[in-house]
Amino acid sequence: MLKPSPLELEDVPAGPPAGTLLTRLEDLPAHGGKELVFKDGTLVLRLLVQRFGGEAVVYENRCPHAGTPLNMFDDKFVDITGRRLLCRTHGALFEIEDGRCVRGPCKGDHLRAVAIEIRDGAIYSL
């Protein structure tokens, strides 16, 4: 499958406008993951932020197979090795750097990346 183009959040229902501060890198927990939830009435947009090296990546928090969030109860998105993102619904594994599924029912598919800019230790939507 082709990797989808990054989401520009202002074009997504419940998404914040371009230039919105999503989070600061220093505010990410030790394991590096954090869920961000945006609501507009009944519309909900869930994002996942995951530290990767000295930077971070942001994806829509939605498994391409089942449509469920990758996390179930908390802000932990990585597997036990800390090297891949894990969908807790059915065990699919995704590469952190590009969101490609490498194991599970959506193998070869991708998480949807979010268009961001990281500057001065903070992550902003584009």
PDB file of C-alpha atoms in Angstrom:
ATOM      1  CA  MET A   1       0.000   0.000   0.000  1.00  0.00           C
ATOM      2  CA  LEU A   2       1.080   3.546  -0.591  1.00  0.00           C
ATOM      3  CA  LYS A   3       2.018   5.711   2.343  1.00  0.00           C
ATOM      4  CA  PRO A   4      -0.732   8.331   2.785  1.00  0.00           C
ATOM      5  CA  SER A   5       0.200  12.000   2.652  1.00  0.00           C
ATOM      6  CA  PRO A   6       0.523  13.711   6.060  1.00  0.00           C
ATOM      7  CA  LEU A   7      -2.616  15.104   7.639  1.00  0.00           C
ATOM      8  CA  GLU A   8      -2.878  18.851   7.883  1.00  0.00           C
ATOM      9  CA  LEU A   9      -4.912  19.108  11.069  1.00  0.00           C
ATOM     10  CA  GLU A  10      -6.874  22.218  10.137  1.00  0.00           C
ATOM     11  CA  ASP A  11      -8.392  20.206   7.252  1.00  0.00           C
ATOM     12  CA  VAL A  12      -9.615  17.405   9.556  1.00  0.00           C
ATOM     13  CA  PRO A  13     -12.915  17.522  11.470  1.00  0.00           C
ATOM     14  CA  ALA A  14     -12.169  18.522  15.109  1.00  0.00           C
ATOM     15  CA  GLY A  15      -8.577  19.378  14.110  1.00  0.00           C
ATOM     16  CA  PRO A  16      -6.885  22.486  15.504  1.00  0.00           C
ATOM     17  CA  PRO A  17      -5.740  25.334  13.243  1.00  0.00           C
ATOM     18  CA  ALA A  18      -2.265  25.425  11.717  1.00  0.00           C
ATOM     19  CA  GLY A  19       0.344  26.723  14.132  1.00  0.00           C
ATOM     20  CA  THR A  20      -1.266  25.170  17.219  1.00  0.00           C
ATOM     21  CA  LEU A  21       1.172  24.089  19.921  1.00  0.00           C
ATOM     22  CA  LEU A  22       0.565  20.355  20.289  1.00  0.00           C
ATOM     23  CA  THR A  23       3.078  19.636  23.060  1.00  0.00           C
ATOM     24  CA  ARG A  24       6.597  20.351  24.228  1.00  0.00           C
ATOM     25  CA  LEU A  25       9.217  17.617  23.954  1.00  0.00           C
ATOM     26  CA  GLU A  26      10.048  18.097  27.648  1.00  0.00           C
ATOM     27  CA  ASP A  27       6.408  17.349  28.530  1.00  0.00           C
ATOM     28  CA  LEU A  28       6.542  13.852  27.054  1.00  0.00           C
ATOM     29  CA  PRO A  29       6.776  11.139  29.738  1.00  0.00           C
ATOM     30  CA  ALA A  30       9.901   9.000  30.174  1.00  0.00           C
ATOM     31  CA  HIS A  31       8.572   6.330  27.760  1.00  0.00           C
ATOM     32  CA  GLY A  32       8.084   9.112  25.190  1.00  0.00           C
ATOM     33  CA  GLY A  33       4.429   8.617  24.286  1.00  0.00           C
ATOM     34  CA  LYS A  34       1.430  10.862  24.698  1.00  0.00           C
ATOM     35  CA  GLU A  35      -2.119  10.880  23.344  1.00  0.00           C
ATOM     36  CA  LEU A  36      -3.660  14.184  22.299  1.00  0.00           C
ATOM     37  CA  VAL A  37      -7.436  14.409  21.916  1.00  0.00           C
ATOM     38  CA  PHE A  38      -9.272  17.219  20.119  1.00  0.00           C
ATOM     39  CA  LYS A  39     -13.065  17.519  20.204  1.00  0.00           C
ATOM     40  CA  ASP A  40     -15.599  19.599  18.331  1.00  0.00           C
ATOM     41  CA  GLY A  41     -19.092  18.648  19.473  1.00  0.00           C
ATOM     42  CA  THR A  42     -19.415  14.934  18.777  1.00  0.00           C
ATOM     43  CA  LEU A  43     -16.357  14.837  16.495  1.00  0.00           C
ATOM     44  CA  VAL A  44     -13.138  13.514  18.030  1.00  0.00           C
ATOM     45  CA  LEU A  45      -9.595  13.494  16.648  1.00  0.00           C
ATOM     46  CA  ARG A  46      -7.003  11.364  18.474  1.00  0.00           C
ATOM     47  CA  LEU A  47      -3.289  11.800  17.864  1.00  0.00           C
ATOM     48  CA  LEU A  48      -0.293   9.979  19.224  1.00  0.00           C
ATOM     49  CA  VAL A  49       3.053  11.642  19.839  1.00  0.00           C
ATOM     50  CA  GLN A  50       6.078   9.403  20.277  1.00  0.00           C
ATOM     51  CA  ARG A  51       9.630  10.449  21.000  1.00  0.00           C
ATOM     52  CA  PHE A  52      12.018   9.044  18.425  1.00  0.00           C
ATOM     53  CA  GLY A  53      15.702   9.708  19.023  1.00  0.00           C
ATOM     54  CA  GLY A  54      16.050  13.382  19.897  1.00  0.00           C
ATOM     55  CA  GLU A  55      12.885  14.293  17.969  1.00  0.00           C
ATOM     56  CA  ALA A  56       9.295  13.068  17.917  1.00  0.00           C
ATOM     57  CA  VAL A  57       6.722  11.812  15.427  1.00  0.00           C
ATOM     58  CA  VAL A  58       2.976  12.453  15.408  1.00  0.00           C
ATOM     59  CA  TYR A  59       0.403  10.093  13.889  1.00  0.00           C
ATOM     60  CA  GLU A  60      -3.353   9.861  13.881  1.00  0.00           C
ATOM     61  CA  ASN A  61      -4.050   7.441  16.734  1.00  0.00           C
ATOM     62  CA  ARG A  62      -5.990   5.045  14.538  1.00  0.00           C
ATOM     63  CA  CYS A  63      -4.991   1.554  13.478  1.00  0.00           C
ATOM     64  CA  PRO A  64      -5.399   1.154   9.693  1.00  0.00           C
ATOM     65  CA  HIS A  65      -6.836  -2.353  10.216  1.00  0.00           C
ATOM     66  CA  ALA A  66      -9.487  -1.925  12.893  1.00  0.00           C
ATOM     67  CA  GLY A  67      -9.834   1.851  13.178  1.00  0.00           C
ATOM     68  CA  THR A  68      -9.221   1.653  16.929  1.00  0.00           C
ATOM     69  CA  PRO A  69      -6.693   3.724  18.893  1.00  0.00           C
ATOM     70  CA  LEU A  70      -3.329   1.994  19.315  1.00  0.00           C
ATOM     71  CA  ASN A  71      -3.344   2.490  23.088  1.00  0.00           C
ATOM     72  CA  MET A  72      -6.079   1.153  25.314  1.00  0.00           C
ATOM     73  CA  PHE A  73      -5.791   2.854  28.683  1.00  0.00           C
ATOM     74  CA  ASP A  74      -2.738   5.069  28.859  1.00  0.00           C
ATOM     75  CA  ASP A  75      -0.129   6.956  26.849  1.00  0.00           C
ATOM     76  CA  LYS A  76       2.064   3.924  26.127  1.00  0.00           C
ATOM     77  CA  PHE A  77       2.383   3.143  22.436  1.00  0.00           C
ATOM     78  CA  VAL A  78       5.629   1.154  22.137  1.00  0.00           C
ATOM     79  CA  ASP A  79       6.161  -2.573  22.423  1.00  0.00           C
ATOM     80  CA  ILE A  80       8.214  -4.119  25.221  1.00  0.00           C
ATOM     81  CA  THR A  81      11.459  -3.502  23.287  1.00  0.00           C
ATOM     82  CA  GLY A  82      10.671   0.215  22.879  1.00  0.00           C
ATOM     83  CA  ARG A  83      11.518  -0.005  19.169  1.00  0.00           C
ATOM     84  CA  ARG A  84       8.078  -0.253  17.542  1.00  0.00           C
ATOM     85  CA  LEU A  85       4.584   1.119  18.018  1.00  0.00           C
ATOM     86  CA  LEU A  86       2.082  -1.528  19.103  1.00  0.00           C
ATOM     87  CA  CYS A  87      -1.651  -1.704  18.428  1.00  0.00           C
ATOM     88  CA  ARG A  88      -3.021  -3.148  21.634  1.00  0.00           C
ATOM     89  CA  THR A  89      -6.240  -4.295  19.917  1.00  0.00           C
ATOM     90  CA  HIS A  90      -4.661  -7.022  17.796  1.00  0.00           C
ATOM     91  CA  GLY A  91      -0.876  -6.784  18.188  1.00  0.00           C
ATOM     92  CA  ALA A  92       0.122  -5.081  14.939  1.00  0.00           C
ATOM     93  CA  LEU A  93       3.611  -3.541  15.036  1.00  0.00           C
ATOM     94  CA  PHE A  94       4.581  -0.299  13.300  1.00  0.00           C
ATOM     95  CA  GLU A  95       7.965   1.291  12.632  1.00  0.00           C
ATOM     96  CA  ILE A  96       8.193   4.475  14.703  1.00  0.00           C
ATOM     97  CA  GLU A  97      10.047   6.520  12.089  1.00  0.00           C
ATOM     98  CA  ASP A  98       7.585   6.031   9.196  1.00  0.00           C
ATOM     99  CA  GLY A  99       4.468   4.344  10.641  1.00  0.00           C
ATOM    100  CA  ARG A 100       4.774   1.268   8.377  1.00  0.00           C
ATOM    101  CA  CYS A 101       3.100  -1.878   9.710  1.00  0.00           C
ATOM    102  CA  VAL A 102       5.636  -4.708   9.837  1.00  0.00           C
ATOM    103  CA  ARG A 103       3.538  -7.348  11.611  1.00  0.00           C
ATOM    104  CA  GLY A 104      -0.158  -8.060  11.929  1.00  0.00           C
ATOM    105  CA  PRO A 105      -3.281  -7.907   9.770  1.00  0.00           C
ATOM    106  CA  CYS A 106      -2.379  -4.508   8.279  1.00  0.00           C
ATOM    107  CA  LYS A 107       1.185  -5.488   7.279  1.00  0.00           C
ATOM    108  CA  GLY A 108       2.495  -3.098   4.618  1.00  0.00           C
ATOM    109  CA  ASP A 109      -0.043  -0.408   5.487  1.00  0.00           C
ATOM    110  CA  HIS A 110       0.890   2.828   7.329  1.00  0.00           C
ATOM    111  CA  LEU A 111      -0.277   4.940  10.206  1.00  0.00           C
ATOM    112  CA  ARG A 112      -1.342   8.393   9.013  1.00  0.00           C
ATOM    113  CA  ALA A 113       1.397  10.916   9.812  1.00  0.00           C
ATOM    114  CA  VAL A 114       0.504  14.428  10.919  1.00  0.00           C
ATOM    115  CA  ALA A 115       2.152  17.460   9.325  1.00  0.00           C
ATOM    116  CA  ILE A 116       4.157  19.091  12.111  1.00  0.00           C
ATOM    117  CA  GLU A 117       7.033  21.426  12.731  1.00  0.00           C
ATOM    118  CA  ILE A 118       9.401  21.008  15.674  1.00  0.00           C
ATOM    119  CA  ARG A 119      11.044  24.227  16.798  1.00  0.00           C
ATOM    120  CA  ASP A 120      12.472  25.450  20.072  1.00  0.00           C
ATOM    121  CA  GLY A 121      11.651  22.123  21.747  1.00  0.00           C
ATOM    122  CA  ALA A 122       7.960  22.250  20.854  1.00  0.00           C
ATOM    123  CA  ILE A 123       5.717  20.489  18.309  1.00  0.00           C
ATOM    124  CA  TYR A 124       3.325  22.624  16.243  1.00  0.00           C
ATOM    125  CA  SER A 125       0.684  21.616  13.695  1.00  0.00           C
ATOM    126  CA  LEU A 126       1.172  22.736  10.089  1.00  0.00           C
TER     127      LEU A 126
END
